[in-house]
Coordinates of C-alpha atoms and ligand atoms in Angstrom, one line a residue:
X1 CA 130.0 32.2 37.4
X2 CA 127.3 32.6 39.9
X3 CA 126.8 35.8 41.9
X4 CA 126.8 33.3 45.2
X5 CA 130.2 31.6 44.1
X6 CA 131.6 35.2 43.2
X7 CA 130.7 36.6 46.6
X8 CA 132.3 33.9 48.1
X9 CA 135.8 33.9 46.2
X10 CA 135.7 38.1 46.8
X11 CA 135.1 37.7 50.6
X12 CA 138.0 34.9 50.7
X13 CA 140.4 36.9 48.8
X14 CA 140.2 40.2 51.0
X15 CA 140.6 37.9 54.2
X16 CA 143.7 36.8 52.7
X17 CA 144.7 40.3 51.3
X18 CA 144.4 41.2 55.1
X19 CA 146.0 37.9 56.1
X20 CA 148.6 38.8 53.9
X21 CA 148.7 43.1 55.4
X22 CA 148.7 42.1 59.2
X23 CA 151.7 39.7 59.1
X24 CA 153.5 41.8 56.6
X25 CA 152.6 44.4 59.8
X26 CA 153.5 42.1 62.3
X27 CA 157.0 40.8 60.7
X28 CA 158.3 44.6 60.3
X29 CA 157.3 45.3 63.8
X30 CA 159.0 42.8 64.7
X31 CA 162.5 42.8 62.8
X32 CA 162.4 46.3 64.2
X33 CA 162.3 45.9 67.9
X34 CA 164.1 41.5 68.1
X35 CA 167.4 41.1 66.3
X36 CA 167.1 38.0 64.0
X37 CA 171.2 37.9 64.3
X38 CA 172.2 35.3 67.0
X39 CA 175.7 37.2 67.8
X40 CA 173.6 40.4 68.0
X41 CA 171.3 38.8 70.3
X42 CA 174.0 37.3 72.3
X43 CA 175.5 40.4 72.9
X44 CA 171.9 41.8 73.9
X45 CA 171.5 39.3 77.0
X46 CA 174.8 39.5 78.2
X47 CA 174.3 42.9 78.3
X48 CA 171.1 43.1 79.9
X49 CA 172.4 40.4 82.4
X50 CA 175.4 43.0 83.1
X51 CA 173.2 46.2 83.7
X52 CA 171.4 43.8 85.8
X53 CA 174.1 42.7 88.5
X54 CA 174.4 43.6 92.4
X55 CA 176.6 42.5 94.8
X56 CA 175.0 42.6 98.3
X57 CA 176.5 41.7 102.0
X58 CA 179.2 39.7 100.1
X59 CA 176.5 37.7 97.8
X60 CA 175.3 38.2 94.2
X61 CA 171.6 38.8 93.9
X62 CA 171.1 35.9 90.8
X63 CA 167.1 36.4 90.5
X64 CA 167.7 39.6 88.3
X65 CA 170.1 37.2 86.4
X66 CA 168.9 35.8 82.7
X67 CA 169.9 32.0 82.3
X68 CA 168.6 31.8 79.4
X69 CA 166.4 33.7 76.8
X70 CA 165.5 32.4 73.5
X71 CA 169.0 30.4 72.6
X72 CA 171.3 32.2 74.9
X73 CA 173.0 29.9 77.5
X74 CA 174.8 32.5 80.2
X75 CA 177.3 30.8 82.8
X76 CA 178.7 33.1 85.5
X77 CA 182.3 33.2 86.8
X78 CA 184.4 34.7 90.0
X79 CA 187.6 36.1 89.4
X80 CA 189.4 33.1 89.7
X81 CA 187.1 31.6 87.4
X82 CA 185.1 29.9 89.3
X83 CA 181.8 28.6 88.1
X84 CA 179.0 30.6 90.3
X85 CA 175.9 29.8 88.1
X86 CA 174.8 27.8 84.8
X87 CA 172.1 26.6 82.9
X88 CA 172.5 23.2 82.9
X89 CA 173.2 22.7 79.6
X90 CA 174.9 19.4 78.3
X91 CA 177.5 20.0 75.8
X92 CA 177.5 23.7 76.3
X93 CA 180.6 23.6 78.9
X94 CA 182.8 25.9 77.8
X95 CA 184.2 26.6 81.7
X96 CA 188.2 25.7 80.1
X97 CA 187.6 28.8 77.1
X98 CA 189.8 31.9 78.7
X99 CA 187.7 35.1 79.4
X100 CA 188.0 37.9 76.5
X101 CA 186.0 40.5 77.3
X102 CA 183.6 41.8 74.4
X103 CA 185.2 39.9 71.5
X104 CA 182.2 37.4 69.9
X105 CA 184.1 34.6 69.5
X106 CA 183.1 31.1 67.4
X107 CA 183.8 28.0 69.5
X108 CA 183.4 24.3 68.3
X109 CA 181.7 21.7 70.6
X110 CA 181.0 17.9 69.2
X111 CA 179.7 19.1 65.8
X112 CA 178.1 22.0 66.1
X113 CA 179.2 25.2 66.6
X114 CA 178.6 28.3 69.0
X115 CA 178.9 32.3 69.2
X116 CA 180.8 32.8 72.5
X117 CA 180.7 36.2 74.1
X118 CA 182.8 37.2 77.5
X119 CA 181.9 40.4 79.8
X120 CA 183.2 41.4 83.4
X121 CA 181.2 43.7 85.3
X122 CA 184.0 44.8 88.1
X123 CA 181.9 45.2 91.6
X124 CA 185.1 46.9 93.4
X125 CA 185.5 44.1 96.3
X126 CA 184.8 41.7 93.9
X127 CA 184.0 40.9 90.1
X128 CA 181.6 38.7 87.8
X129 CA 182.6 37.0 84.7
X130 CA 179.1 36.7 82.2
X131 CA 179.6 34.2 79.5
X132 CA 177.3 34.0 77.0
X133 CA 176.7 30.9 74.5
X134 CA 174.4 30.9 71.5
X135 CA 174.5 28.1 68.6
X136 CA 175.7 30.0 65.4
X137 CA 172.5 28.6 63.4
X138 CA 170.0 29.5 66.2
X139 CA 166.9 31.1 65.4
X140 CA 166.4 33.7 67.6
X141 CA 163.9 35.9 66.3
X142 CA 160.6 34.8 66.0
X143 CA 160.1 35.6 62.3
X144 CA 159.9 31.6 61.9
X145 CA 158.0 30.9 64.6
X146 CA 155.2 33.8 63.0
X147 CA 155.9 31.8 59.3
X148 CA 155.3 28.5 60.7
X149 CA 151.4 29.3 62.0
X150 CA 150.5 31.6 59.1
X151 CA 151.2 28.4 56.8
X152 CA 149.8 25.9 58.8
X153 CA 146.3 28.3 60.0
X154 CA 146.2 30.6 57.3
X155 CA 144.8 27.6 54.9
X156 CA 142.4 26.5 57.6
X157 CA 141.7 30.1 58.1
X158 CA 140.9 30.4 54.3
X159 CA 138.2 27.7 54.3
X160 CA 136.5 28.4 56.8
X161 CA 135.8 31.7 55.6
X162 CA 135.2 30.2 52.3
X163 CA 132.6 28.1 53.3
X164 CA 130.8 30.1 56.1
X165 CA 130.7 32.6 53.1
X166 CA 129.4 30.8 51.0
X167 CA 126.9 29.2 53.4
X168 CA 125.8 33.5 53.6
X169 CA 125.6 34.0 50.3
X170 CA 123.7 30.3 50.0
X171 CA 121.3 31.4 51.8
X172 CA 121.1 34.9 51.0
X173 CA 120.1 34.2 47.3
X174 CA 118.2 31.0 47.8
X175 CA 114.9 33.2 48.1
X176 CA 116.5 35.0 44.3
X177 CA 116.5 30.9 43.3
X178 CA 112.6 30.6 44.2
X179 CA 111.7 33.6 42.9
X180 CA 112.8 32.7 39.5
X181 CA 111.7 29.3 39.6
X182 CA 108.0 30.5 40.1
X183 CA 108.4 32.9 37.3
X184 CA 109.7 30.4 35.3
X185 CA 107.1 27.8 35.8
X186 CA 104.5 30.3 35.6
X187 CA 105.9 31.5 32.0
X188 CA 106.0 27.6 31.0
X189 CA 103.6 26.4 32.1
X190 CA 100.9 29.6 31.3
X191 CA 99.6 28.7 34.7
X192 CA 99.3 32.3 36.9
X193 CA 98.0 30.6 39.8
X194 CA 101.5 29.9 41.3
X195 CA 102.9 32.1 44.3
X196 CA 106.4 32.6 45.5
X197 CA 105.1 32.2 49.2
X198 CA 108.7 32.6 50.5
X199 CA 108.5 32.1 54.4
X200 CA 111.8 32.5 55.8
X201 CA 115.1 34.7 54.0
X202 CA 116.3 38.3 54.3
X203 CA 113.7 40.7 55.2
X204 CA 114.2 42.7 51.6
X205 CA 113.9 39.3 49.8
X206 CA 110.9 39.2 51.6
X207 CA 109.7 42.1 50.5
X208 CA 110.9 41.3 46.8
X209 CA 109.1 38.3 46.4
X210 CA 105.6 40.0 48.4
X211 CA 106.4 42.5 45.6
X212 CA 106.1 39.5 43.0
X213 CA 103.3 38.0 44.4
X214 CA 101.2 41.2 44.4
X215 CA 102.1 41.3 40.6
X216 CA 101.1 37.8 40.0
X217 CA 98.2 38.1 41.5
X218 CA 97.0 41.3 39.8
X219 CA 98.0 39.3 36.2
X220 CA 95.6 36.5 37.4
X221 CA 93.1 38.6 38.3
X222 CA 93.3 40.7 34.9
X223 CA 93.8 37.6 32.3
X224 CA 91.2 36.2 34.2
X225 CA 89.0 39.2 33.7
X226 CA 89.7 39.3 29.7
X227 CA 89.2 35.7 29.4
X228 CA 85.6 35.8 30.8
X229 CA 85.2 39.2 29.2
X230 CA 85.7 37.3 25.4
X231 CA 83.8 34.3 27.1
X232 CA 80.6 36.6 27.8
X233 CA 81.2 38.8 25.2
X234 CA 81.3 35.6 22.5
X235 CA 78.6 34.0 24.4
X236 CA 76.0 37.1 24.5
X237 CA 77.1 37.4 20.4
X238 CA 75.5 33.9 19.7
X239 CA 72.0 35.1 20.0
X240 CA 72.0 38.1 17.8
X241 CA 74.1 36.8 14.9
X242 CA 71.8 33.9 15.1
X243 CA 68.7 36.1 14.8
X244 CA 70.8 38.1 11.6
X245 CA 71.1 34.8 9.8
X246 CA 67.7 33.7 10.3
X247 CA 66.1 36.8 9.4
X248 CA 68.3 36.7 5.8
X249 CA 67.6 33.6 5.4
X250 CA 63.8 34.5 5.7
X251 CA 64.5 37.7 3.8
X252 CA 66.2 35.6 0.9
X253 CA 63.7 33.5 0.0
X254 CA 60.6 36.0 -0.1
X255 CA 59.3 36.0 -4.0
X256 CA 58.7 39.6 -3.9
X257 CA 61.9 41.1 -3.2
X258 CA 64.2 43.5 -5.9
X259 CA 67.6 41.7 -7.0
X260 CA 69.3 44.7 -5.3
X261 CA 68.0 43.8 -1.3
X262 CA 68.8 40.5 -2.4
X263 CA 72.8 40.8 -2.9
X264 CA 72.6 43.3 -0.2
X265 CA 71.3 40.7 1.9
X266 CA 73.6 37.7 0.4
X267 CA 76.6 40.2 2.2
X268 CA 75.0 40.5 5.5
X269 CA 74.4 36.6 5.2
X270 CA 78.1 36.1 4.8
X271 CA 79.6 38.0 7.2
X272 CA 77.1 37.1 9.7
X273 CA 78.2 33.2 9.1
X274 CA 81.9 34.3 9.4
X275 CA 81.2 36.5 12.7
X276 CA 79.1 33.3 13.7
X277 CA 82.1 31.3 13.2
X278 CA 84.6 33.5 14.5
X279 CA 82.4 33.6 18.1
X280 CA 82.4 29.5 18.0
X281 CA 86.3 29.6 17.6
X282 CA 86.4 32.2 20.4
X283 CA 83.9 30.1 22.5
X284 CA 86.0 27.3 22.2
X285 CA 89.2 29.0 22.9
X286 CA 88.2 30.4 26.1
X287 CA 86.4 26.9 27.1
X288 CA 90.0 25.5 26.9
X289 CA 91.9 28.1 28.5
X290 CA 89.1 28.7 31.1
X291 CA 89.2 24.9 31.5
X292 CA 85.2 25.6 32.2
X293 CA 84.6 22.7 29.8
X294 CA 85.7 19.1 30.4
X295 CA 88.0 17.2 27.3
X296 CA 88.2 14.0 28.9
X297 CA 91.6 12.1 26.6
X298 CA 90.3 8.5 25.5
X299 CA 92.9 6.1 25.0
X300 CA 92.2 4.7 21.7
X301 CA 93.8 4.4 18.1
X302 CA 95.1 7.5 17.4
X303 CA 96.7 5.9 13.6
X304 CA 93.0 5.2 12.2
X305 CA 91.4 8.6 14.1
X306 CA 94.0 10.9 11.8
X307 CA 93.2 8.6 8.7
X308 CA 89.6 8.7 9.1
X309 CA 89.9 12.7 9.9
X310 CA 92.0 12.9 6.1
X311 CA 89.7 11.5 4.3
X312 CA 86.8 13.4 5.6
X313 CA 88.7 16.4 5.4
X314 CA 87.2 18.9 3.4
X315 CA 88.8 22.3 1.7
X316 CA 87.1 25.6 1.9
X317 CA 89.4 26.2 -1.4
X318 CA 91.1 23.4 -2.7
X319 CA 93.2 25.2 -5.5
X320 CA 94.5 22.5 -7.6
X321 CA 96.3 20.9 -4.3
X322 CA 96.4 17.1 -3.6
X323 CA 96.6 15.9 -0.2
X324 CA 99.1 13.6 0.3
X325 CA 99.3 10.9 3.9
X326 CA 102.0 8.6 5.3
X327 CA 100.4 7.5 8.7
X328 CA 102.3 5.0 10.5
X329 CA 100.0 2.1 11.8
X330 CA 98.8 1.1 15.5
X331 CA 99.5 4.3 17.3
X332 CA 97.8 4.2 20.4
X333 CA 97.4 7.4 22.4
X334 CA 95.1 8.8 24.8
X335 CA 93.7 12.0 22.8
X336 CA 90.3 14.2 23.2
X337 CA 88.9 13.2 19.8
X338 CA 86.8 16.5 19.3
X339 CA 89.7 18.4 19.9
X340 CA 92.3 16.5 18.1
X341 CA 90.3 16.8 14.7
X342 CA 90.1 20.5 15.0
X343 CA 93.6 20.1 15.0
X344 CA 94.0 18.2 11.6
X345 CA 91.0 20.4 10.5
X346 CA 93.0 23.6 11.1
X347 CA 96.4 22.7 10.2
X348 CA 95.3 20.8 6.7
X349 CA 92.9 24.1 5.8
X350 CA 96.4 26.4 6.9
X351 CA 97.8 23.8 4.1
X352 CA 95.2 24.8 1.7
X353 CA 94.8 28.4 2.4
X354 CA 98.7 29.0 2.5
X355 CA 99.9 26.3 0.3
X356 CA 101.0 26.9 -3.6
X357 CA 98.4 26.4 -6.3
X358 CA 98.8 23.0 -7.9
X359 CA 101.1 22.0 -5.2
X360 CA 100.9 19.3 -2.1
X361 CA 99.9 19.2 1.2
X362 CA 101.5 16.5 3.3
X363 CA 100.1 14.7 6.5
X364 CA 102.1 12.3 8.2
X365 CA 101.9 10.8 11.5
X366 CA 104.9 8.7 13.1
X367 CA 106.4 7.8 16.6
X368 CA 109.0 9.4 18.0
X369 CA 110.0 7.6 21.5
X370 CA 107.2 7.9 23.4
X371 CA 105.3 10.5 21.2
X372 CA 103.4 10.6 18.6
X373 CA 104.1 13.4 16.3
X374 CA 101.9 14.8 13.3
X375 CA 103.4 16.9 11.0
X376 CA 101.9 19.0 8.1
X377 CA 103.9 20.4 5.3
X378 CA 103.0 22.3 2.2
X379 CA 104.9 24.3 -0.3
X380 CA 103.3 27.7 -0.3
X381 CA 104.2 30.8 0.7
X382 CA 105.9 29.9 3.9
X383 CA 106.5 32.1 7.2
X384 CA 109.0 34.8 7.4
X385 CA 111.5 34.3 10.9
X386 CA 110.0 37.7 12.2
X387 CA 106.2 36.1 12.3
X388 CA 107.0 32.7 13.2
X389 CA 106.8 33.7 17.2
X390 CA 103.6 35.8 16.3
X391 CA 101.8 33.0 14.6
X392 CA 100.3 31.1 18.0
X393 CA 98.9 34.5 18.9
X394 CA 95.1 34.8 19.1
X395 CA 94.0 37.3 16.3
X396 CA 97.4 37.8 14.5
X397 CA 97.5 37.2 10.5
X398 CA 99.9 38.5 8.5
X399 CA 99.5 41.0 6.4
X400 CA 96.1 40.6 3.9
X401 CA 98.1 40.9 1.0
X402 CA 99.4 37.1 1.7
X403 CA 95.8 36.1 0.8
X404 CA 94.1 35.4 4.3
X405 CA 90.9 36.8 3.8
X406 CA 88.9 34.9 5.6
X407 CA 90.6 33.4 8.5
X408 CA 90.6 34.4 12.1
X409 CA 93.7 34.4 13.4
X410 CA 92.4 31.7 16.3
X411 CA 93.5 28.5 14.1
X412 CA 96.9 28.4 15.4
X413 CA 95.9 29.5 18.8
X414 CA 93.4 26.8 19.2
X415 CA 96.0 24.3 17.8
X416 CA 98.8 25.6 20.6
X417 CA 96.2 25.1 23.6
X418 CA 95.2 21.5 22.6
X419 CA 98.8 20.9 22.3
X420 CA 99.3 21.8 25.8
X421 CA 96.4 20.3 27.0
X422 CA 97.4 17.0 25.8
X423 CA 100.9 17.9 27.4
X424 CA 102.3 18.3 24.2
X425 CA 104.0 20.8 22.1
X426 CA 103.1 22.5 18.6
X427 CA 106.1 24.1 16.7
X428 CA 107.4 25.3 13.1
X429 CA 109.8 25.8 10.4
X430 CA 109.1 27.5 7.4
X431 CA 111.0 29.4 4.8
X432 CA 109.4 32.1 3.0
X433 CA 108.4 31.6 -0.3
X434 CA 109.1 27.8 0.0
X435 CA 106.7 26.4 2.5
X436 CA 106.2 25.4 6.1
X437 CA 106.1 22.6 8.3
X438 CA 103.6 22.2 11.3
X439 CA 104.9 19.3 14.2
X440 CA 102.5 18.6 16.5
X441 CA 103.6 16.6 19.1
X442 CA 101.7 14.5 22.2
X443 CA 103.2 12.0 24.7
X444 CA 102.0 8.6 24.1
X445 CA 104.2 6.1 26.8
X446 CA 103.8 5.5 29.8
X447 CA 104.4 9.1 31.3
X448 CA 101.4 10.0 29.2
X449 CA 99.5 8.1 31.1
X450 CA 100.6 9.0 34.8
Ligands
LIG1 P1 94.0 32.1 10.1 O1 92.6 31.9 10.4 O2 94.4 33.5 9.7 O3 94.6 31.0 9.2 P2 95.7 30.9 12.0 O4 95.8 31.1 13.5 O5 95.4 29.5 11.6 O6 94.7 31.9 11.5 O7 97.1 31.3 11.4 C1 97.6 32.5 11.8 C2 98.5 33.1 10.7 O8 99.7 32.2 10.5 C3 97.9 33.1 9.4 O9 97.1 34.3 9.2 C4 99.0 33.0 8.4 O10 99.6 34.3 8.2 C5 100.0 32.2 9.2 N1 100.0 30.8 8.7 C6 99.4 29.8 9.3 N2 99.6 28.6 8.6 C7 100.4 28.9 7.6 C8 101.0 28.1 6.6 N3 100.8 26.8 6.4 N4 101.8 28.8 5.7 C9 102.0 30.1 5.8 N5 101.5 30.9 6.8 C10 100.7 30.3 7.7

C-alpha cells in the first residue's frame, strides 16, 4: 500500500476514533442531566410548572407556565375542575379522568396510549389542578435525535476527510513521484543530463529535489570529466604507440642485429599492437558514449549484412570450433553497419575465445515482433551468476585462469552501447561449465523508425 493511501486511511480513522469519543462524551452528558424515561420526565414538568405558579389580584400568572416541553401536554384545572388552560392537543382530552394527585397513571385514548400525572398546588383562596400527559412510547430524551445525525453526517463527515486527505497527501508526495521518475530515467536511460526542476510543492521537497539536482549535476560533470579524460588520454596514446611499432618494425628488419634484441623486440612489437588496439577499442567506446562521432542507422538488409559479416569472420584462435548459422531471410532494419559488425566481430571471437575445443559456435538471426534478434551461443566455459552483471563493465575479465589473455575487457562494453544506440538491448544466459548465450536485440517495425 502506498504511503499517500496510508496517510489517508490513518487520518480518517482518528477522525472517526474522535467521532466515535465526542458522542460517546456527548451521550453520557446527556443521559446524566435529561431523563430518557417519559413518566420521569412527565413528572419533571409538572413539577417545574408547580414551583412555577402565582396567583395575583385574583388571576393566575400563565406565562411562567410550560404547555408543553418535549412530549409533555400540561392542561390546567380550577377546583371545580374547570378547564383554565391547554395545549390544544386533539386526542389528548383527558378533562373527564378524576384528579389523583402524584400517582403516574396509564390512560388509553384511540389506540395509543399515555402516562397521565395529576398535581394541586393549593394557593389558599384558591387552587390549581396541573395535569400532565405524555405518550408512553415518547422519546423524550434526545439520545435519538444525537443518533439520527451522527448516522446520517458522520459518513459524509468521513469522506470528506478522506478525500481532502488524500488530496494533502496527493500533493504532498507528488514532488517524491518526480523525484524518482528522474532517477529512474536517468538510471535507464544512462542519460545524466535530466533534472528534477520541481517548481511548485512543499518547501522541504523543494529542497530535497535542489539537493538531487546538485548531485546530478556534479555526476554529469564528473562522468563527463572521465569520459574525455580516456578520450584524450587514448587519443594522445595513438602517436607514441605508433612511433614504438614503427621503430620495431625498423629495428626488426636490420641484417646486423643479435637474435637476442631481436625477440626482445618481437615482445615490445606485440604488446605495443595490443596497447594499439586496446586505445582503438577505447577511442571508439568514448566516440559512442561521448556521442562526438556520428553513426548514422541505414535502413537496408540486415539478413545478408550478418551473413556476409559470418563468412568473413575471422578467428584470432580457432581451436578446432566450427561455426555454425541459421539466418532468417529478408530482415530489413535500419542499423549503423560499422557498428553492427563489431558487434558480430566481438560476440563470434567471445565464441571462440570462450567456447570448448572441438565444439560449436552458433549465430542465428530471427524476428521477434518487431525486432530483430541475433543470438550467439557456444558451449564453453560459460559465466558464473555472480559475473553475469559484471560482464557489460568496461575493463572487467574474469579471472586469467579462464584463459583470457588477450582481451580487453571493452568487447562486451562496446556491444552493450551499440545496443542502446540502436534502442536495443544486449542480454545473457549462461551456465558455467556448459556455455553461454549472447541475444542481441534491435527494433526493426515501425517504432524503429519514428
Ligand atoms: P574480453 O576482451 O576479455 O573478451 P569482453 O568485454 O568481450 O572482454 O568480455 C568480458 C568478459 O566476459 C570476458 O573476459 C569473459 O570473462 C566474459 N565472457 C565474454 N564472453 C563470454 C563467453 N562467450 N563465454 C564465457 N565468458 C565470456
Amino acid at each position: 500500500m502506498s504511503a499517500k493511501l496510508r496517510l489517508t486511511l490513518w487520518v480518517t480513522f482518528m477522525v472517526l476514533v474522535v467521532s466515535a469519543m465526542v458522542l460517546v462524551f456527548v451521550l453520557v452528558i446527556n443521559r446524566h442531566s435529561l431523563p430518557e424515561d417519559p413518566a420521569e420526565y412527565l413528572v419533571e414538568v409538572v413539577m417545574d410548572n408547580a414551583s412555577d405558579v402565582e396567583f395575583d389580584r385574583g388571576n393566575f400568572e400563565w406565562n411562567e407556565m410550560t404547555v408543553y416541553k418535549r412530549g409533555v401536554y400540561c392542561s390546567f384545572y380550577n377546583t371545580n375542575g374547570d378547564l383554565l388552560l391547554s395545549a390544544d392537543k386533539e386526542d389528548m382530552d383527558f378533562s373527564d379522568e378524576p384528579f389523583k394527585e402524584n400517582t403516574i397513571r396509564t390512560v388509553t385514548s384511540g389506540d395509543k396510549e399515555f402516562y397521565l400525572y395529576d398535581r394541586y398546588v393549593d394557593m389558599e383562596v384558591t387552587g390549581l389542578w396541573i395535569r400532565g400527559v405524555v405518550m408512553t412510547d415518547s422519546h423524550v430524551g434526545i439520545t435519538n435525535v444525537i443518533l439520527r445525525l451522527t448516522v446520517m453526517i458522520l459518513p459524509i463527515i468521513l469522506i470528506i476527510t478522506f478525500l481532502g486527505a488524500l488530496w494533502i497527501s496527493s500533493r504532498t508526495f507528488k514532488p517524491i513521484e518526480k523525484i524518482v521518475a528522474t532517477a529512474n530515467s536517468i538510471n535507464d536511460a544512462d542519460d545524466l543530463t535530466d533534472r528534477i526542476n520541481l517548481k511548485r510543492g512543499p518547501k522541504e521537497m523543494k529542497q530535497l529535489a535542489r539537493a538531487f539536482d546538485r548531485m546530478f549535476e556534479r555526476l554529469e560533470k564528473l562522468f563527463e570529466a572521465e569520459r574525455q579524460f580516456t578520450s584524450d588520454a587514448s587519443h594522445e596514446l595513438r602517436t607514441p604507440t605508433a612511433v614504438i611499432l614503427a621503430e620495431c618494425d625498423r629495428a626488426k628488419r636490420k641484417a646486423k642485429i643479435p637474435d637476442d634484441y631481436r625477440e626482445s623486440i618481437g615482445h615490445i612489437e606485440t604488446q605495443g599492437q595490443r596497447m594499439s588496439d586496446l586505445i582503438e577499442e577505447l577511442l571508439g567506446i568514448t566516440r559512442l558514449q561521448q556521442g562526438t562521432e556520428k553513426y548514422p542507422l541505414k535502413k537496408s538488409d540486415l539478413s545478408e549484412f550478418i551473413t556476409l559479416s559470418a563468412e568473413e569472420f575471422v578467428p584470432s584462435e580457432k581451436r578446432g570450433i566450427r561455426l555454425e548459422t541459421e539466418i532468417e531471410d529478408g530482415i530489413e532494419c535500419s542499423f549503423n553497419p560499422s557498428l553492427m559488425s563489431r558487434v558480430v566481430y566481438n560476440l563470434l571471437q567471445n565464441g571462440y575465445k570462450y567456447g570448448k575445443e572441438n565444439g560449436y559456435v552458433q549465430l542465428k538471426l530471427h524476428r521477434d515482433g518487431g525486432d530483430a534478434v541475433i543470438t550467439v551461443k557456444d558451449n564453453g566455459i560459460g559465466i558464473s551468476e555472480e559475473d553475469k552483471g559484471k560482464i557489460w563493465q568496461r575493463f572487467w575479465q574474469a579471472d586469467s585462469s579462464r584463459g583470457t589473455e588477450g582481451g580487453s575487457g571493452l568487447g562486451l562494453a562496446m556491444v552493450k552501447e551499440i545496443a542502446e544506440l540502436h534502442g536495443g538491448s544486449v542480454d545473457v544466459e549462461s551456465t558455467l561449465g556448459k556455455g553461454s548465450t549472447f541475444t542481441f536485440r534491435i527494433p526493426c517495425g515501425e517504432a524503429a523508425e519514428a
